[in-house]
Short mmCIF file of C-alpha atoms in Angstrom, two decimals:
data_model
loop_
_atom_site.label_atom_id
_atom_site.label_comp_id
_atom_site.label_asym_id
_atom_site.label_seq_id
_atom_site.Cartn_x
_atom_site.Cartn_y
_atom_site.Cartn_z
CA ASP F 1 -28.94 24.97 29.67
CA LEU F 2 -25.28 25.13 28.36
CA SER F 3 -22.56 27.74 29.99
CA GLY F 4 -19.30 28.66 29.65
CA ASP F 5 -16.20 29.14 27.28
CA ILE F 6 -15.09 25.75 25.03
CA THR F 7 -11.24 26.62 22.79
CA VAL F 8 -11.37 23.65 20.26
CA LEU F 9 -7.75 22.39 18.92
CA VAL F 10 -8.69 21.04 15.05
CA ASN F 11 -5.67 19.69 12.47
CA ASN F 12 -5.16 22.87 10.23
CA ALA F 13 -6.58 21.43 6.96
CA PHE F 14 -9.66 22.95 8.86
CA THR F 15 -8.55 26.71 9.21
CA ASN F 16 -6.36 27.36 6.27
CA SER F 17 -9.39 29.38 4.00
CA ASN F 18 -11.65 32.88 3.58
CA ASP F 19 -14.65 30.80 5.58
CA PRO F 20 -13.73 27.83 7.26
CA ALA F 21 -16.77 25.34 7.36
CA ILE F 22 -16.23 24.49 10.85
CA ASN F 23 -15.83 28.17 11.94
CA ARG F 24 -19.26 28.43 10.51
CA ALA F 25 -20.45 25.84 12.83
CA ALA F 26 -19.03 26.79 15.42
CA ASP F 27 -21.62 30.12 15.24
CA GLU F 28 -24.34 27.63 14.91
CA PHE F 29 -23.73 25.97 17.53
CA MET F 30 -23.45 29.89 19.19
CA LYS F 31 -27.13 30.02 18.32
CA ILE F 32 -28.30 27.37 19.24
CA ASN F 33 -26.43 27.35 22.81
CA PRO F 34 -26.13 31.87 23.31
CA ASN F 35 -24.76 31.08 26.93
CA VAL F 36 -21.52 28.66 25.49
CA LYS F 37 -18.63 30.49 23.68
CA VAL F 38 -16.61 28.68 21.56
CA THR F 39 -13.57 29.54 19.72
CA ILE F 40 -11.84 27.52 16.84
CA GLU F 41 -7.69 26.53 16.64
CA GLY F 42 -5.91 25.46 14.06
CA LEU F 43 -2.40 23.97 13.72
CA SER F 44 -0.53 21.40 12.21
CA GLY F 45 -0.04 18.07 13.05
CA SER F 46 2.63 17.21 14.97
CA GLU F 47 2.62 20.54 16.38
CA LEU F 48 -1.11 19.79 17.59
CA ILE F 49 -0.37 16.74 19.60
CA SER F 50 2.99 18.68 21.36
CA LYS F 51 1.19 21.72 22.49
CA TYR F 52 -1.64 19.79 23.55
CA THR F 53 -0.13 16.99 25.54
CA THR F 54 2.37 19.88 27.00
CA SER F 55 -0.38 22.01 28.28
CA ALA F 56 -2.72 18.71 29.50
CA MET F 57 -0.04 18.14 31.79
CA ALA F 58 -0.30 21.35 33.14
CA GLY F 59 -3.79 20.89 33.96
CA ALA F 60 -4.42 23.46 30.93
CA GLY F 61 -5.34 23.15 27.31
CA PRO F 62 -7.84 22.79 25.11
CA ASP F 63 -11.56 21.50 25.81
CA VAL F 64 -11.73 19.48 22.63
CA VAL F 65 -8.63 17.88 20.79
CA ALA F 66 -8.98 16.48 17.57
CA LEU F 67 -6.50 13.58 17.39
CA ASP F 68 -5.06 11.49 14.50
CA ASN F 69 -6.29 7.86 14.86
CA ALA F 70 -2.98 5.83 14.65
CA GLY F 71 -2.13 5.73 18.42
CA TRP F 72 -2.76 9.63 19.76
CA PRO F 73 -6.09 8.73 21.84
CA ILE F 74 -4.39 5.61 23.75
CA ASP F 75 -1.36 7.57 24.66
CA LEU F 76 -3.18 10.70 26.09
CA ALA F 77 -6.02 7.84 28.21
CA ALA F 78 -3.56 5.89 29.71
CA MET F 79 -1.99 9.27 30.57
CA GLY F 80 -5.18 10.60 32.77
CA LEU F 81 -5.22 13.98 29.94
CA ILE F 82 -8.83 12.77 28.21
CA ILE F 83 -12.27 11.58 29.78
CA PRO F 84 -13.54 8.38 29.04
CA LEU F 85 -16.92 8.86 26.64
CA ASP F 86 -18.62 5.67 27.08
CA ASP F 87 -21.61 7.11 28.33
CA LYS F 88 -22.51 9.96 26.39
CA ILE F 89 -21.68 8.10 23.58
CA LYS F 90 -24.16 5.56 24.91
CA ALA F 91 -26.80 8.58 24.78
CA SER F 92 -26.20 10.10 22.13
CA GLY F 93 -28.05 7.31 20.15
CA TYR F 94 -24.49 8.10 17.04
CA ASP F 95 -24.10 4.63 15.33
CA TYR F 96 -20.19 5.07 14.71
CA LEU F 97 -18.19 3.45 12.59
CA GLN F 98 -16.67 -0.08 14.44
CA GLY F 99 -13.42 0.67 13.59
CA PRO F 100 -12.99 4.32 13.68
CA LEU F 101 -14.35 4.20 17.32
CA ASP F 102 -12.40 0.60 19.01
CA SER F 103 -9.16 2.87 17.62
CA GLY F 104 -10.17 4.76 20.57
CA MET F 105 -10.45 2.45 23.07
CA TYR F 106 -8.38 2.34 25.96
CA GLN F 107 -8.79 -0.40 28.72
CA GLY F 108 -11.78 -1.48 27.85
CA GLN F 109 -13.59 1.76 27.89
CA TYR F 110 -14.24 4.98 24.83
CA TYR F 111 -12.18 8.08 25.39
CA SER F 112 -12.49 9.84 21.75
CA VAL F 113 -15.36 9.59 19.05
CA PRO F 114 -14.75 8.76 15.04
CA TRP F 115 -14.61 12.42 13.60
CA TYR F 116 -13.92 11.82 9.90
CA PHE F 117 -11.47 8.46 9.02
CA ASN F 118 -9.63 7.64 5.72
CA ASN F 119 -8.72 4.39 4.48
CA THR F 120 -6.45 2.54 1.85
CA GLY F 121 -7.43 1.81 -2.07
CA LEU F 122 -5.58 0.95 -5.41
CA TYR F 123 -4.58 3.60 -7.69
CA TYR F 124 -3.45 1.47 -10.70
CA ASN F 125 -2.12 2.66 -14.28
CA LYS F 126 -4.87 1.91 -16.81
CA THR F 127 -2.00 2.38 -20.01
CA ILE F 128 0.03 0.36 -18.27
CA LEU F 129 -2.66 -2.53 -16.99
CA GLU F 130 -3.63 -2.30 -20.87
CA ASP F 131 -0.13 -3.08 -22.13
CA ILE F 132 0.58 -6.02 -20.16
CA GLY F 133 -2.44 -7.49 -21.59
CA VAL F 134 -4.80 -7.16 -18.22
CA ALA F 135 -8.53 -5.88 -18.27
CA ASN F 136 -9.36 -5.76 -15.14
CA PRO F 137 -7.23 -4.33 -11.65
CA PRO F 138 -6.84 -6.80 -9.10
CA THR F 139 -9.41 -8.48 -6.35
CA THR F 140 -7.14 -10.51 -4.86
CA TRP F 141 -3.42 -11.33 -4.39
CA GLU F 142 -2.46 -13.46 -6.31
CA GLU F 143 -3.90 -10.87 -9.59
CA LEU F 144 -1.99 -8.19 -7.70
CA GLU F 145 1.35 -10.68 -7.60
CA ASP F 146 0.29 -11.71 -11.12
CA CYS F 147 -0.01 -8.06 -12.92
CA ILE F 148 3.23 -6.71 -10.75
CA LYS F 149 4.94 -9.46 -12.62
CA LYS F 150 3.76 -8.79 -15.91
CA ALA F 151 4.25 -5.45 -15.17
CA THR F 152 7.99 -5.76 -14.26
CA GLU F 153 8.71 -7.84 -17.06
CA LYS F 154 7.76 -5.51 -18.91
CA GLY F 155 10.11 -3.07 -18.02
CA TYR F 156 7.37 -1.18 -15.55
CA GLU F 157 7.48 -0.10 -11.55
CA GLY F 158 4.76 -2.48 -10.08
CA LEU F 159 4.17 -1.01 -6.42
CA ALA F 160 4.91 2.45 -4.77
CA THR F 161 3.67 3.64 -1.08
CA ARG F 162 5.12 5.58 1.30
CA LEU F 163 6.70 3.68 3.56
CA ASP F 164 5.03 3.07 7.08
CA GLY F 165 2.48 1.48 8.47
CA TYR F 166 -0.23 2.55 6.60
CA ALA F 167 0.57 0.01 3.76
CA ILE F 168 2.23 -2.77 5.25
CA PHE F 169 -0.74 -3.47 8.01
CA ASN F 170 -3.41 -3.99 5.26
CA PHE F 171 -1.28 -6.88 5.01
CA PHE F 172 -1.75 -8.34 8.16
CA PHE F 173 -5.48 -7.64 8.57
CA GLN F 174 -6.19 -8.72 5.25
CA ASN F 175 -5.05 -12.46 6.52
CA ASP F 176 -6.43 -12.68 9.67
CA ASN F 177 -3.66 -11.45 11.87
CA PRO F 178 -4.09 -7.75 13.99
CA VAL F 179 0.21 -7.84 14.31
CA ILE F 180 -0.54 -8.01 17.90
CA ASP F 181 -3.47 -9.01 19.64
CA THR F 182 -4.72 -6.39 22.16
CA THR F 183 -8.47 -8.80 23.10
CA GLY F 184 -6.98 -10.22 25.79
CA ASP F 185 -5.84 -9.58 29.18
CA LYS F 186 -2.25 -8.80 28.37
CA PRO F 187 -1.05 -8.36 24.48
CA VAL F 188 0.35 -10.79 22.25
CA VAL F 189 2.61 -10.33 19.69
CA THR F 190 1.36 -12.35 15.92
CA VAL F 191 3.49 -10.95 13.98
CA ASN F 192 5.24 -14.64 13.35
CA ASN F 193 2.57 -17.31 13.32
CA GLU F 194 0.99 -18.80 10.12
CA SER F 195 -0.51 -15.47 8.85
CA GLY F 196 1.92 -13.16 9.96
CA LYS F 197 4.64 -15.40 8.02
CA GLU F 198 1.83 -15.76 5.19
CA ALA F 199 1.60 -12.10 4.71
CA PHE F 200 4.94 -10.41 5.65
CA ASN F 201 6.13 -12.61 2.74
CA PHE F 202 3.94 -11.71 0.45
CA TYR F 203 4.81 -8.07 0.76
CA ALA F 204 8.55 -8.33 1.09
CA GLY F 205 8.52 -11.25 -1.17
CA LEU F 206 6.85 -8.26 -4.00
CA HIS F 207 10.74 -6.87 -3.45
CA THR F 208 12.47 -10.38 -3.51
CA LYS F 209 11.01 -11.97 -6.64
CA TYR F 210 10.40 -8.93 -8.64
CA LYS F 211 12.02 -6.44 -7.78
CA ALA F 212 8.42 -4.04 -7.66
CA PHE F 213 8.83 -0.89 -5.19
CA PRO F 214 10.47 2.10 -6.89
CA GLU F 215 13.93 2.70 -5.55
CA SER F 216 12.93 5.93 -4.68
CA MET F 217 10.47 4.25 -2.87
CA LYS F 218 13.40 3.94 0.12
CA GLU F 219 13.58 7.72 0.63
CA ALA F 220 9.33 8.31 0.29
CA THR F 221 8.89 8.80 4.08
CA SER F 222 6.58 11.92 3.28
CA TRP F 223 3.16 11.31 1.16
CA ASP F 224 5.24 14.44 -1.40
CA LYS F 225 7.93 11.72 -2.42
CA ALA F 226 5.28 8.57 -1.82
CA TYR F 227 3.33 10.16 -5.29
CA THR F 228 6.28 10.52 -7.72
CA PRO F 229 6.62 7.45 -9.46
CA PHE F 230 2.91 6.95 -10.17
CA VAL F 231 2.84 10.51 -10.85
CA GLN F 232 5.75 9.90 -13.36
CA GLY F 233 3.40 7.42 -14.67
CA ASN F 234 6.69 4.75 -14.99
CA CYS F 235 4.91 2.06 -11.69
CA LEU F 236 1.75 0.16 -11.93
CA PHE F 237 0.11 0.19 -8.68
CA PHE F 238 -0.20 3.24 -5.75
CA ILE F 239 -1.74 2.57 -2.40
CA CYS F 240 -2.73 5.28 -0.82
CA GLY F 241 -5.59 7.07 0.91
CA ASP F 242 -8.37 9.30 -0.23
CA TRP F 243 -6.52 12.48 -0.51
CA ALA F 244 -3.77 11.40 -3.27
CA TYR F 245 -6.27 11.36 -5.57
CA LYS F 246 -6.44 15.06 -6.30
CA ASN F 247 -2.43 15.35 -5.89
CA ILE F 248 -2.12 12.40 -8.50
CA ALA F 249 -5.00 14.16 -11.30
CA THR F 250 -3.08 18.13 -10.92
CA GLY F 251 0.27 16.24 -10.83
CA ASN F 252 0.32 14.77 -14.13
CA PRO F 253 -3.14 15.68 -16.11
CA ASP F 254 -2.58 13.37 -18.43
CA LEU F 255 -2.29 10.17 -16.78
CA GLN F 256 -4.76 7.95 -17.09
CA PHE F 257 -5.47 6.47 -13.89
CA GLY F 258 -8.35 4.42 -11.38
CA LEU F 259 -8.93 4.04 -7.61
CA VAL F 260 -9.94 0.04 -7.25
CA PRO F 261 -10.62 -1.68 -3.09
CA MET F 262 -7.66 -3.34 -1.68
CA PRO F 263 -6.88 -6.24 -3.37
CA LYS F 264 -8.71 -9.36 -0.90
CA GLY F 265 -6.46 -11.17 0.72
CA LYS F 266 -8.15 -13.96 3.44
CA LYS F 267 -10.80 -11.72 4.11
CA GLU F 268 -11.70 -7.88 3.19
CA ALA F 269 -9.44 -5.27 5.70
CA VAL F 270 -7.76 -1.48 5.49
CA CYS F 271 -5.78 -0.05 7.79
CA LEU F 272 -7.64 2.97 9.11
CA GLY F 273 -6.07 6.71 9.16
CA GLY F 274 -8.40 10.32 9.96
CA TYR F 275 -9.53 11.92 13.51
CA ASN F 276 -11.15 11.35 16.66
CA LEU F 277 -12.15 14.11 18.91
CA ALA F 278 -11.71 13.91 22.55
CA ILE F 279 -12.73 15.99 25.22
CA ASN F 280 -9.58 17.39 27.95
CA ALA F 281 -9.70 15.80 32.07
CA ASN F 282 -8.62 19.39 32.45
CA SER F 283 -12.01 21.25 30.75
CA LYS F 284 -13.56 23.23 33.18
CA ALA F 285 -16.74 23.44 30.58
CA PRO F 286 -17.04 19.39 29.63
CA ASP F 287 -21.14 19.45 29.37
CA ALA F 288 -21.15 22.81 26.86
CA ALA F 289 -17.53 20.22 25.78
CA TRP F 290 -18.94 17.34 24.77
CA ALA F 291 -22.50 18.98 23.02
CA PHE F 292 -19.75 20.83 20.22
CA VAL F 293 -18.69 16.89 19.39
CA GLU F 294 -22.47 15.61 19.44
CA TYR F 295 -22.87 18.83 16.79
CA LEU F 296 -20.04 17.79 15.02
CA THR F 297 -20.06 14.73 14.80
CA GLY F 298 -23.92 14.71 13.90
CA LYS F 299 -25.43 15.07 10.23
CA GLU F 300 -25.66 19.20 12.00
CA GLY F 301 -22.65 18.91 11.61
CA ASP F 302 -21.61 16.61 8.26
CA PHE F 303 -21.29 19.36 6.48
CA VAL F 304 -17.58 20.50 7.67
CA LEU F 305 -16.51 17.55 6.28
CA THR F 306 -18.33 16.95 3.28
CA GLU F 307 -16.88 20.37 2.00
CA GLN F 308 -13.70 19.02 1.93
CA GLY F 309 -14.30 15.92 0.22
CA ARG F 310 -13.81 13.46 3.94
CA ILE F 311 -15.74 11.13 5.06
CA PRO F 312 -17.66 11.28 8.27
CA GLY F 313 -17.54 7.87 10.83
CA ARG F 314 -20.70 6.94 11.36
CA THR F 315 -22.90 4.61 9.27
CA ASP F 316 -25.67 7.19 8.30
CA VAL F 317 -23.83 9.94 6.35
CA ASP F 318 -25.35 11.22 3.66
CA TYR F 319 -22.39 10.94 1.04
CA ALA F 320 -23.72 12.63 -2.22
CA PRO F 321 -21.81 15.80 -1.34
CA ILE F 322 -19.32 13.88 -1.31
CA LEU F 323 -19.57 11.79 -4.15
CA GLU F 324 -20.24 14.77 -5.89
CA ILE F 325 -16.91 16.08 -5.55
CA ASN F 326 -15.39 12.98 -6.23
CA PRO F 327 -17.45 9.67 -7.44
CA ASP F 328 -14.70 7.86 -7.68
CA TYR F 329 -14.67 8.14 -3.55
CA GLN F 330 -17.08 5.16 -3.86
CA VAL F 331 -13.64 3.11 -3.30
CA PHE F 332 -13.70 4.58 0.45
CA ILE F 333 -17.22 4.40 1.17
CA ASP F 334 -17.62 0.70 0.16
CA GLU F 335 -14.51 -0.14 2.15
CA ALA F 336 -16.17 1.76 5.50
CA ALA F 337 -17.09 -1.40 7.37
CA PHE F 338 -13.99 -3.36 7.51
CA THR F 339 -11.60 -0.38 8.18
CA THR F 340 -9.48 -2.15 10.49
CA PRO F 341 -7.36 0.23 13.41
CA ARG F 342 -3.67 -0.37 14.27
CA PRO F 343 -3.17 -2.01 17.44
CA ARG F 344 -4.03 -0.52 20.20
CA VAL F 345 -0.83 -0.27 22.26
CA VAL F 346 0.20 2.86 23.81
CA ASN F 347 3.30 4.50 22.24
CA ALA F 348 2.08 1.87 18.57
CA ALA F 349 3.70 4.96 17.01
CA SER F 350 6.67 2.66 17.88
CA VAL F 351 5.05 -0.12 16.40
CA ASP F 352 4.41 1.42 13.41
CA GLU F 353 8.37 1.96 12.71
CA LYS F 354 9.74 -1.53 14.06
CA VAL F 355 7.53 -2.97 11.17
CA VAL F 356 8.12 -0.59 8.41
CA ASP F 357 11.95 -0.90 9.57
CA ALA F 358 11.82 -4.66 9.34
CA PHE F 359 10.57 -4.17 5.40
CA LYS F 360 13.47 -1.79 5.12
CA LYS F 361 15.59 -4.77 6.22
CA VAL F 362 14.18 -6.84 3.57
CA PHE F 363 14.00 -4.01 0.83
CA PHE F 364 17.93 -3.11 1.31
CA ASP F 365 18.78 -6.42 1.12
CA MET F 366 20.16 -6.52 4.69
CA MET F 367 17.70 -9.91 5.70
CA THR F 368 15.81 -12.35 3.76
CA PRO F 369 12.20 -11.81 4.82
CA ASP F 370 12.22 -14.66 8.00
CA GLU F 371 14.96 -13.11 9.40
CA ALA F 372 13.41 -9.23 9.40
CA LEU F 373 10.26 -11.44 10.76
CA ALA F 374 12.36 -13.35 13.73
CA GLU F 375 14.00 -10.16 14.56
CA LEU F 376 10.50 -7.75 14.36
CA GLU F 377 8.62 -10.51 17.40
CA ALA F 378 11.74 -9.90 19.10
CA GLU F 379 10.98 -6.73 19.34
CA LEU F 380 7.51 -6.27 19.72
CA ASN F 381 7.90 -8.67 22.76
CA ALA F 382 10.20 -7.27 24.52
CA PHE F 383 8.48 -3.74 23.21
CA VAL F 384 5.55 -4.98 25.03
CA GLU F 385 7.19 -6.66 28.30
CA GLU F 386 7.91 -2.62 28.55
#
């Protein structure tokens, strides 16, 4: 009984090919629902959120939109530009992964559903690990620090990643610290309590104790630059998500590297990345829009993701197609159960920026970890009040 024309806006990684799987999915959906017309559009991330926000504020825009789960659903929900989906989620019967699902929760309601997720793993240089006399990659913070200490003593670089929250938040989450606690009526900043200090001091201490981070990381504002020290073969560890694997393998085919889960702190936790799907508050065909969202995030639509090696955001996924592409992706699949979203606050990108700036003040030798953390706490408290 569905009818209407719907437009679906996604990141252009899904449309930049000769035969996009998402277009095939739309064709299949239209065969099942002949009175619905689905049009797929693709844009880069920054263009996507800008175009959607502008058009939705003007009372128009695509019916379905793919949103970076690092804050976009919360921002748009607060602006009233996407609709709550609680009843539809319950009726679907889908068992979405809790971390990705929670990334779309605003004021007690879900405004998006997980499409695909990623998280962080620890890439390691097998040759360097053998050279420093360590048999196995680290599984705990203590082992991670010991490896970095031994590597830097022998002239290697210890740990590379991009300067953003995707790496730093892991250590707060693993130390049972949410950065900003949003479980109560009002967000509470937690970065400078005991667990926050431990987490920040551990990560920042890798610089103050061992100069573990490559100098080039100071300019690593993009992942392309962040890969470089590890790909060149002189850095022991690299923190990144699933998309790094192919870049590392093709960037240096001779590099002997492996991938393992992030070392465990007080508990297992990794930072969430990926995209959710949401429905425009202006949609003239919300039922058809939801039906297509339900199709894309269900088993019938999994091929759109698995053909690219991306991991769907449900608990009942057939991972075989992904593991055929890369068996090492089992690491990210195993971490799914404890993948944690960033703080669910409006303008979460600002939180990310403030946390990274605090680390930079230590990395650039401008402040001690305690000084940087105290300043970060004050900035985040002011942010919450505002």
